[in-house]
Amino acid sequence: MEKIVILTGAGISAESGLATFRDAGGLWAKHRIEDVATPEAFIRDAGRVHRFYNTRRAQAAGVRPNAAHAALAWLQAAHPGEVVIVTQNVDALHEAAGSRGVIHMHGELARALCAACGHRWDAPPEMSRADACPACGACACRPDVVWFGEMPYRMEEILDHLAGADLFAAIGTSGQVWPAAGFAQEAAGAGAHCVEINLEASAVASDFHEARQGRASRVVPEWVAGLIGEAGVQSP
Ligand code: OAD
């Protein structure tokens, strides 16, 4: 049974209304990474970092999955083999569309992490530096997201999935952030066919065997319909 591994990035959530990072008007055009997305920024000004993620948490709570998220959930349900979704996104739109077992390699806005004891819990809508950890009581609570300079989550598991993939697809990611940018090379090295689905060629486009360009809400459902058709499974 063919194993499919899918990597998603901010581009898949763009049409739901969440800003990407590096497009014109993206988050990194409005905020400096070193002010809001590094461990040093949190030590320097935790309030500012919390405000940035509180805003993003509120925005993420107000949007709905689009046709691309829905198509991937359909693929997971209809494909006779394993379909693993790895996302760099901290929103919960894959889950809202019905996907299961999503690997959030850059963490989740909906979760909180105690920097003192490592305890994790569901984040309140607004976090602040005065919040106490429910396990140890320390006031060192942070969003459970991965910052620049930190190791993405569940890398060993992800590399195992890539090593066993027959088909790898990257959707809506610019290929500028590592280690995710290296996943196509990993999967191709293990024999997978690699497809890039994006508005434009990414920084690592040459690592893919095939490119499908256009808006995710159009291209992903088309791609999924083709895969499911090939597998001989009826659409719901
Ligand atoms: P980027 O903002 O770097 O890239 C988004 C990509 O999606 C671009 O290549 C766009 O062309 C494409 N895109 C935009 N709208 C699209 C649409 N409607 N359909 C298809 N493609 C579209 O976002 P990521 O690659 O996800 O990490 O960024 C990776 C990481 O960098 C993020 O997880 C975040 C950021 O810094 C951390 O904060 C640690």
mmCIF file of C-alpha atoms and ligand atoms in Angstrom:
data_model
loop_
_atom_site.group_PDB
_atom_site.id
_atom_site.type_symbol
_atom_site.label_atom_id
_atom_site.label_comp_id
_atom_site.label_asym_id
_atom_site.label_seq_id
_atom_site.Cartn_x
_atom_site.Cartn_y
_atom_site.Cartn_z
ATOM 1 C CA MET A 1 0.000 0.000 0.000
ATOM 2 C CA GLU A 2 1.474 3.361 -1.017
ATOM 3 C CA LYS A 3 2.567 5.563 1.903
ATOM 4 C CA ILE A 4 2.023 9.293 1.416
ATOM 5 C CA VAL A 5 3.783 11.938 3.512
ATOM 6 C CA ILE A 6 2.620 15.543 3.203
ATOM 7 C CA LEU A 7 4.367 18.658 4.521
ATOM 8 C CA THR A 8 2.265 21.805 4.776
ATOM 9 C CA GLY A 9 3.216 25.431 5.355
ATOM 10 C CA ALA A 10 1.547 28.800 5.784
ATOM 11 C CA GLY A 11 0.393 28.873 2.131
ATOM 12 C CA ILE A 12 -2.250 26.208 2.805
ATOM 13 C CA SER A 13 -3.912 28.426 5.429
ATOM 14 C CA ALA A 14 -3.583 31.684 3.457
ATOM 15 C CA GLU A 15 -6.982 31.354 1.791
ATOM 16 C CA SER A 16 -8.571 30.755 5.199
ATOM 17 C CA GLY A 17 -7.397 34.264 6.083
ATOM 18 C CA LEU A 18 -4.168 33.641 8.016
ATOM 19 C CA ALA A 19 -1.118 35.623 6.918
ATOM 20 C CA THR A 20 1.916 33.786 5.579
ATOM 21 C CA PHE A 21 5.408 34.795 6.709
ATOM 22 C CA ARG A 22 7.372 35.773 3.633
ATOM 23 C CA ASP A 23 4.790 36.952 1.085
ATOM 24 C CA ALA A 24 4.321 40.719 0.599
ATOM 25 C CA GLY A 25 2.574 41.966 3.754
ATOM 26 C CA GLY A 26 3.434 38.702 5.546
ATOM 27 C CA LEU A 27 4.164 38.408 9.261
ATOM 28 C CA TRP A 28 7.916 38.846 8.857
ATOM 29 C CA ALA A 29 7.360 42.111 6.967
ATOM 30 C CA LYS A 30 5.538 43.502 10.023
ATOM 31 C CA HIS A 31 7.547 41.958 12.863
ATOM 32 C CA ARG A 32 11.239 41.244 13.290
ATOM 33 C CA ILE A 33 11.907 37.552 13.943
ATOM 34 C CA GLU A 34 14.438 38.511 16.604
ATOM 35 C CA ASP A 35 11.750 40.503 18.485
ATOM 36 C CA VAL A 36 9.049 37.821 18.643
ATOM 37 C CA ALA A 37 10.234 34.366 17.605
ATOM 38 C CA THR A 38 13.462 33.514 19.443
ATOM 39 C CA PRO A 39 14.192 32.346 23.006
ATOM 40 C CA GLU A 40 16.254 35.538 23.457
ATOM 41 C CA ALA A 41 13.247 37.700 22.529
ATOM 42 C CA PHE A 42 11.208 35.938 25.220
ATOM 43 C CA ILE A 43 13.888 36.540 27.855
ATOM 44 C CA ARG A 44 14.165 40.210 26.817
ATOM 45 C CA ASP A 45 10.466 41.031 26.531
ATOM 46 C CA ALA A 46 8.055 38.175 27.301
ATOM 47 C CA GLY A 47 5.077 40.557 27.172
ATOM 48 C CA ARG A 48 5.778 41.495 23.564
ATOM 49 C CA VAL A 49 6.164 37.835 22.542
ATOM 50 C CA HIS A 50 2.899 36.903 24.298
ATOM 51 C CA ARG A 51 1.077 39.784 22.553
ATOM 52 C CA PHE A 52 2.302 38.565 19.149
ATOM 53 C CA TYR A 53 1.096 35.001 19.778
ATOM 54 C CA ASN A 54 -2.133 36.124 21.532
ATOM 55 C CA THR A 55 -3.033 38.016 18.355
ATOM 56 C CA ARG A 56 -2.214 35.030 16.191
ATOM 57 C CA ARG A 57 -4.215 32.725 18.508
ATOM 58 C CA ALA A 58 -7.239 35.053 18.226
ATOM 59 C CA GLN A 59 -6.913 35.203 14.432
ATOM 60 C CA ALA A 60 -6.576 31.420 14.164
ATOM 61 C CA ALA A 61 -9.675 30.942 16.352
ATOM 62 C CA GLY A 62 -11.739 33.023 13.939
ATOM 63 C CA VAL A 63 -11.017 31.203 10.671
ATOM 64 C CA ARG A 64 -12.193 27.994 9.030
ATOM 65 C CA PRO A 65 -10.367 25.344 7.034
ATOM 66 C CA ASN A 66 -10.469 25.756 3.258
ATOM 67 C CA ALA A 67 -10.853 23.270 0.405
ATOM 68 C CA ALA A 68 -7.166 22.286 0.571
ATOM 69 C CA HIS A 69 -7.375 21.215 4.237
ATOM 70 C CA ALA A 70 -10.637 19.388 3.458
ATOM 71 C CA ALA A 71 -9.068 17.570 0.506
ATOM 72 C CA LEU A 72 -6.186 16.285 2.662
ATOM 73 C CA ALA A 73 -8.651 15.019 5.284
ATOM 74 C CA TRP A 74 -10.537 13.259 2.483
ATOM 75 C CA LEU A 75 -7.253 11.735 1.249
ATOM 76 C CA GLN A 76 -6.524 10.420 4.753
ATOM 77 C CA ALA A 77 -9.980 8.857 4.912
ATOM 78 C CA ALA A 78 -10.070 7.428 1.392
ATOM 79 C CA HIS A 79 -6.491 6.327 0.656
ATOM 80 C CA PRO A 80 -6.003 2.641 1.392
ATOM 81 C CA GLY A 81 -2.402 3.235 2.620
ATOM 82 C CA GLU A 82 -0.986 5.511 5.323
ATOM 83 C CA VAL A 83 -1.238 9.296 4.876
ATOM 84 C CA VAL A 84 0.913 11.287 7.298
ATOM 85 C CA ILE A 85 0.473 15.043 7.555
ATOM 86 C CA VAL A 86 3.412 17.016 8.951
ATOM 87 C CA THR A 87 2.732 20.721 9.308
ATOM 88 C CA GLN A 88 4.870 23.731 10.076
ATOM 89 C CA ASN A 89 1.660 25.594 10.888
ATOM 90 C CA VAL A 90 0.691 26.405 14.454
ATOM 91 C CA ASP A 91 -3.019 26.737 13.595
ATOM 92 C CA ALA A 92 -5.439 23.814 14.003
ATOM 93 C CA LEU A 93 -7.044 23.951 10.553
ATOM 94 C CA HIS A 94 -6.032 20.417 9.537
ATOM 95 C CA GLU A 95 -7.751 19.043 12.649
ATOM 96 C CA ALA A 96 -10.773 21.302 12.081
ATOM 97 C CA ALA A 97 -11.072 19.792 8.587
ATOM 98 C CA GLY A 98 -11.064 16.285 10.072
ATOM 99 C CA SER A 99 -7.426 15.198 9.690
ATOM 100 C CA ARG A 100 -6.030 12.883 12.342
ATOM 101 C CA GLY A 101 -2.549 12.373 13.761
ATOM 102 C CA VAL A 102 -1.189 15.659 12.403
ATOM 103 C CA ILE A 103 2.449 16.211 13.387
ATOM 104 C CA HIS A 104 2.930 19.852 14.406
ATOM 105 C CA MET A 105 6.688 20.174 14.000
ATOM 106 C CA HIS A 106 6.635 23.889 14.960
ATOM 107 C CA GLY A 107 4.187 23.447 17.853
ATOM 108 C CA GLU A 108 0.621 24.695 18.320
ATOM 109 C CA LEU A 109 -0.914 28.028 19.295
ATOM 110 C CA ALA A 110 -3.532 26.123 21.272
ATOM 111 C CA ARG A 111 -0.966 24.720 23.698
ATOM 112 C CA ALA A 112 1.093 26.281 26.483
ATOM 113 C CA LEU A 113 4.495 25.150 27.742
ATOM 114 C CA CYS A 114 6.213 25.846 31.061
ATOM 115 C CA ALA A 115 9.797 26.878 30.348
ATOM 116 C CA ALA A 116 10.713 25.919 33.940
ATOM 117 C CA CYS A 117 9.399 22.338 34.206
ATOM 118 C CA GLY A 118 8.342 21.364 30.656
ATOM 119 C CA HIS A 119 4.674 20.786 31.565
ATOM 120 C CA ARG A 120 2.203 21.328 28.670
ATOM 121 C CA TRP A 121 -1.494 22.225 28.802
ATOM 122 C CA ASP A 122 -4.250 23.845 26.714
ATOM 123 C CA ALA A 123 -3.410 27.521 26.266
ATOM 124 C CA PRO A 124 -5.981 30.104 27.356
ATOM 125 C CA PRO A 125 -6.998 32.583 24.609
ATOM 126 C CA GLU A 126 -4.669 35.186 26.185
ATOM 127 C CA MET A 127 -1.353 34.270 27.785
ATOM 128 C CA SER A 128 0.747 36.644 29.888
ATOM 129 C CA ARG A 129 4.042 36.587 31.725
ATOM 130 C CA ALA A 130 2.132 36.581 35.036
ATOM 131 C CA ASP A 131 0.524 33.180 34.303
ATOM 132 C CA ALA A 132 1.576 30.443 36.707
ATOM 133 C CA CYS A 133 2.284 26.905 35.504
ATOM 134 C CA PRO A 134 -0.514 24.587 36.740
ATOM 135 C CA ALA A 135 2.099 21.920 37.569
ATOM 136 C CA CYS A 136 5.007 23.760 39.246
ATOM 137 C CA GLY A 137 3.653 27.284 39.830
ATOM 138 C CA ALA A 138 6.545 29.036 38.054
ATOM 139 C CA CYS A 139 5.720 32.163 36.054
ATOM 140 C CA ALA A 140 7.599 30.988 32.991
ATOM 141 C CA CYS A 141 4.718 30.091 30.689
ATOM 142 C CA ARG A 142 5.257 30.369 26.962
ATOM 143 C CA PRO A 143 3.318 29.421 23.859
ATOM 144 C CA ASP A 144 4.151 25.834 22.877
ATOM 145 C CA VAL A 145 5.650 26.915 19.571
ATOM 146 C CA VAL A 146 9.140 26.312 18.209
ATOM 147 C CA TRP A 147 11.260 29.434 17.862
ATOM 148 C CA PHE A 148 14.295 30.091 15.696
ATOM 149 C CA GLY A 149 17.281 28.439 17.329
ATOM 150 C CA GLU A 150 15.138 25.634 18.805
ATOM 151 C CA MET A 151 14.795 22.046 17.588
ATOM 152 C CA PRO A 152 11.509 21.280 15.790
ATOM 153 C CA TYR A 153 9.344 18.657 17.444
ATOM 154 C CA ARG A 154 9.186 14.938 16.596
ATOM 155 C CA MET A 155 12.052 15.005 14.075
ATOM 156 C CA GLU A 156 13.033 11.356 14.557
ATOM 157 C CA GLU A 157 9.479 10.232 13.833
ATOM 158 C CA ILE A 158 9.261 12.538 10.789
ATOM 159 C CA LEU A 159 12.535 11.231 9.346
ATOM 160 C CA ASP A 160 11.245 7.665 9.779
ATOM 161 C CA HIS A 161 8.087 8.566 7.867
ATOM 162 C CA LEU A 162 10.124 10.196 5.073
ATOM 163 C CA ALA A 163 12.353 7.132 4.829
ATOM 164 C CA GLY A 164 9.262 4.961 4.267
ATOM 165 C CA ALA A 165 7.404 7.306 1.905
ATOM 166 C CA ASP A 166 6.404 6.332 -1.630
ATOM 167 C CA LEU A 167 5.004 9.783 -2.340
ATOM 168 C CA PHE A 168 5.994 13.083 -0.692
ATOM 169 C CA ALA A 169 4.201 16.391 -1.241
ATOM 170 C CA ALA A 170 5.083 19.846 0.084
ATOM 171 C CA ILE A 171 2.166 22.286 0.023
ATOM 172 C CA GLY A 172 2.314 26.060 0.559
ATOM 173 C CA THR A 173 5.819 26.344 1.947
ATOM 174 C CA SER A 174 8.631 28.576 0.708
ATOM 175 C CA GLY A 175 11.401 26.080 1.421
ATOM 176 C CA GLN A 176 13.400 28.682 3.340
ATOM 177 C CA VAL A 177 13.278 27.170 6.807
ATOM 178 C CA TRP A 178 15.243 24.090 7.783
ATOM 179 C CA PRO A 179 14.967 21.236 8.531
ATOM 180 C CA ALA A 180 11.579 21.158 6.719
ATOM 181 C CA ALA A 181 13.217 22.537 3.575
ATOM 182 C CA GLY A 182 15.296 19.350 3.386
ATOM 183 C CA PHE A 183 12.378 16.883 3.533
ATOM 184 C CA ALA A 184 12.040 16.499 -0.258
ATOM 185 C CA GLN A 185 15.707 15.557 -0.508
ATOM 186 C CA GLU A 186 15.272 13.024 2.315
ATOM 187 C CA ALA A 187 12.176 11.494 0.731
ATOM 188 C CA ALA A 188 13.645 11.464 -2.783
ATOM 189 C CA GLY A 189 16.780 9.781 -1.421
ATOM 190 C CA ALA A 190 14.553 7.063 0.007
ATOM 191 C CA GLY A 191 12.869 6.571 -3.381
ATOM 192 C CA ALA A 192 9.704 8.677 -3.012
ATOM 193 C CA HIS A 193 8.177 10.638 -5.871
ATOM 194 C CA CYS A 194 8.182 14.293 -4.735
ATOM 195 C CA VAL A 195 5.544 16.866 -5.680
ATOM 196 C CA GLU A 196 5.616 20.573 -4.868
ATOM 197 C CA ILE A 197 2.266 22.387 -4.703
ATOM 198 C CA ASN A 198 2.727 26.126 -4.289
ATOM 199 C CA LEU A 199 1.867 29.484 -5.802
ATOM 200 C CA GLU A 200 5.405 29.753 -7.132
ATOM 201 C CA ALA A 201 8.609 27.721 -7.263
ATOM 202 C CA SER A 202 10.032 27.417 -3.741
ATOM 203 C CA ALA A 203 13.681 27.866 -2.780
ATOM 204 C CA VAL A 204 14.141 24.078 -2.996
ATOM 205 C CA ALA A 205 12.005 23.455 -6.106
ATOM 206 C CA SER A 206 14.819 21.558 -7.838
ATOM 207 C CA ASP A 207 14.555 18.791 -5.197
ATOM 208 C CA PHE A 208 11.082 17.816 -6.489
ATOM 209 C CA HIS A 209 10.173 15.604 -9.460
ATOM 210 C CA GLU A 210 6.937 17.434 -10.182
ATOM 211 C CA ALA A 211 5.481 20.916 -9.598
ATOM 212 C CA ARG A 212 1.849 21.984 -9.532
ATOM 213 C CA GLN A 213 1.514 25.735 -9.284
ATOM 214 C CA GLY A 214 -1.541 27.680 -8.198
ATOM 215 C CA ARG A 215 -3.737 28.371 -5.184
ATOM 216 C CA ALA A 216 -3.857 25.490 -2.736
ATOM 217 C CA SER A 217 -7.682 25.574 -2.545
ATOM 218 C CA ARG A 218 -7.838 24.683 -6.246
ATOM 219 C CA VAL A 219 -4.706 22.604 -6.855
ATOM 220 C CA VAL A 220 -4.815 20.373 -3.753
ATOM 221 C CA PRO A 221 -8.383 19.072 -4.347
ATOM 222 C CA GLU A 222 -7.463 18.376 -8.001
ATOM 223 C CA TRP A 223 -4.313 16.518 -6.970
ATOM 224 C CA VAL A 224 -6.162 14.513 -4.304
ATOM 225 C CA ALA A 225 -8.979 13.622 -6.699
ATOM 226 C CA GLY A 226 -6.353 12.306 -9.128
ATOM 227 C CA LEU A 227 -4.700 10.185 -6.418
ATOM 228 C CA ILE A 228 -7.959 8.753 -5.167
ATOM 229 C CA GLY A 229 -9.094 8.079 -8.713
ATOM 230 C CA GLU A 230 -5.852 6.186 -9.360
ATOM 231 C CA ALA A 231 -6.398 4.113 -6.226
ATOM 232 C CA GLY A 232 -9.902 3.253 -7.437
ATOM 233 C CA VAL A 233 -11.635 4.654 -4.351
ATOM 234 C CA GLN A 234 -14.990 6.400 -4.799
ATOM 235 C CA SER A 235 -15.327 9.985 -3.592
ATOM 236 C CA PRO A 236 -17.829 10.499 -0.768
HETATM 237 P P1 OAD B 1 6.267 31.207 4.046
HETATM 238 O O1 OAD B 1 5.513 32.458 4.312
HETATM 239 O O2 OAD B 1 7.748 31.272 4.102
HETATM 240 O O3 OAD B 1 5.876 30.629 2.620
HETATM 241 C C1 OAD B 1 4.546 30.467 2.217
HETATM 242 C C2 OAD B 1 4.526 29.909 0.809
HETATM 243 O O4 OAD B 1 3.172 29.672 0.457
HETATM 244 C C3 OAD B 1 5.123 30.843 -0.244
HETATM 245 O O5 OAD B 1 6.023 30.112 -1.078
HETATM 246 C C4 OAD B 1 3.900 31.321 -1.031
HETATM 247 O O6 OAD B 1 4.174 31.515 -2.399
HETATM 248 C C5 OAD B 1 2.946 30.165 -0.846
HETATM 249 N N1 OAD B 1 1.525 30.534 -0.901
HETATM 250 C C6 OAD B 1 0.928 31.670 -0.474
HETATM 251 N N2 OAD B 1 -0.397 31.623 -0.674
HETATM 252 C C7 OAD B 1 -0.663 30.419 -1.232
HETATM 253 C C8 OAD B 1 -1.852 29.761 -1.669
HETATM 254 N N3 OAD B 1 -3.049 30.335 -1.570
HETATM 255 N N4 OAD B 1 -1.739 28.509 -2.204
HETATM 256 C C9 OAD B 1 -0.522 27.913 -2.315
HETATM 257 N N5 OAD B 1 0.635 28.496 -1.931
HETATM 258 C C10 OAD B 1 0.571 29.721 -1.367
HETATM 259 O O7 OAD B 1 5.684 30.095 5.062
HETATM 260 P P2 OAD B 1 6.321 28.705 5.499
HETATM 261 O O8 OAD B 1 7.112 28.110 4.410
HETATM 262 O O9 OAD B 1 5.234 27.906 6.115
HETATM 263 O O10 OAD B 1 8.434 29.128 11.526
HETATM 264 O O11 OAD B 1 7.301 29.183 6.645
HETATM 265 C C11 OAD B 1 8.049 28.212 7.337
HETATM 266 C C12 OAD B 1 8.313 28.672 8.741
HETATM 267 O O12 OAD B 1 8.893 29.965 8.711
HETATM 268 C C13 OAD B 1 7.078 28.854 9.593
HETATM 269 O O13 OAD B 1 6.608 27.641 10.171
HETATM 270 C C14 OAD B 1 7.541 29.808 10.630
HETATM 271 C C15 OAD B 1 8.260 30.789 9.732
HETATM 272 O O14 OAD B 1 9.241 31.544 10.305
HETATM 273 C C16 OAD B 1 8.628 29.595 12.783
HETATM 274 O O15 OAD B 1 8.037 30.570 13.226
HETATM 275 C C17 OAD B 1 9.627 28.796 13.560
#
